[in-house]
XYZ file of C-alpha atoms in Angstrom:
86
model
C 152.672 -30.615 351.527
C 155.788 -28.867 349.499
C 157.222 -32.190 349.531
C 154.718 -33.957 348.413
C 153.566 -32.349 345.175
C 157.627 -31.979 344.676
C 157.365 -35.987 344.884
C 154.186 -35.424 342.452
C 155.697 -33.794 340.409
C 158.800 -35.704 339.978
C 156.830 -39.187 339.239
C 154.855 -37.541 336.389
C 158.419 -36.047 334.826
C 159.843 -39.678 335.462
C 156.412 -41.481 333.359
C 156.634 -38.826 330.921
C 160.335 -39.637 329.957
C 159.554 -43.163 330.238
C 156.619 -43.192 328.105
C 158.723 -41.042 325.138
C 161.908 -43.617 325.715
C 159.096 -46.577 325.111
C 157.717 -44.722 321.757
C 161.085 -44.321 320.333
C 162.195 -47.841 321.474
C 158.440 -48.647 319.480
C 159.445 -46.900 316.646
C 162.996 -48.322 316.012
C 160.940 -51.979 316.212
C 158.808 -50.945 313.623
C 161.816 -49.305 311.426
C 163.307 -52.768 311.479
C 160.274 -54.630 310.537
C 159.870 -51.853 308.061
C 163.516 -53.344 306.567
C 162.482 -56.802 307.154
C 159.349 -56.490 305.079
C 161.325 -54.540 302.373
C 164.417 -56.881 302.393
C 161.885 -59.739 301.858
C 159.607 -57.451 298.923
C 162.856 -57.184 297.221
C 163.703 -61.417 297.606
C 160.218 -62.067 295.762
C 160.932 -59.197 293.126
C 158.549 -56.375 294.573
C 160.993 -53.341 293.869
C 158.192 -50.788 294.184
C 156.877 -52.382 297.543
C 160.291 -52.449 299.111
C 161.229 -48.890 298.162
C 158.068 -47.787 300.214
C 159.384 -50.132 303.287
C 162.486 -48.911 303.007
C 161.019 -45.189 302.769
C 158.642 -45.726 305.941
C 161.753 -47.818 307.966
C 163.835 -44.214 307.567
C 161.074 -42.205 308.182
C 160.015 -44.064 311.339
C 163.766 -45.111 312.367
C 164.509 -41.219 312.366
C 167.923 -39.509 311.456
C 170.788 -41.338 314.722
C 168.951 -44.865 313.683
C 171.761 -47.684 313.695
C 170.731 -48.737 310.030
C 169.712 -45.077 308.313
C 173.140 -45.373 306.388
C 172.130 -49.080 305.389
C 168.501 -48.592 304.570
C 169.407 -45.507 302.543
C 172.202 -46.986 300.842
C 169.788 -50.238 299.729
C 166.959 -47.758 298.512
C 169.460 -45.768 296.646
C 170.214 -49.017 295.028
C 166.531 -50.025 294.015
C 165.657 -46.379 292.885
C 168.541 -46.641 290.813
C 167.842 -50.032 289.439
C 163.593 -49.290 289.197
C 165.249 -46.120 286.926
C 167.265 -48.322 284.255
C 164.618 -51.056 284.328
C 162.170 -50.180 280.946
């Protein structure tokens, strides 16, 4: 009986840690489509509607994601540009 709610018990840690690895693997997606959709907002001259994609791709992509330095470099760039623009 020990052994089998040990075996219980080690299946539910094992779907648990999957399930988290899945929803950060889901939220990195959605950070890059996040980037996509802001890379292609800036292309047809939506500054304002990139800097929000780029703002929700960091906030979903959290602070070890691959492209943070990118994707706060580019909206760095916009907010800058959206600033001198009258």
């Amino acid at each position: 009986e020990l052994r089998v709610r040990l075996a219980v018990l080690a299946d539910k840690a094992r779907q648990e840690r999957e399930a988290l690895e899945q929803a950060q693997r889901d939220r990195l997606k959605e950070a890059a489509l996040c980037r996509s959709n802001g890379l292609r907002l800036v292309r047809n001259g939506d500054v304002e509607g990139a800097i929000e994609a780029f703002e929700q791709a960091l906030e979903l992509g959290g602070p070890q994601w691959d492209q943070r330095e990118r994707v706060t470099r580019d909206l760095a760039d916009l907010q800058a540009h959206l600033s001198e623009t009258p």
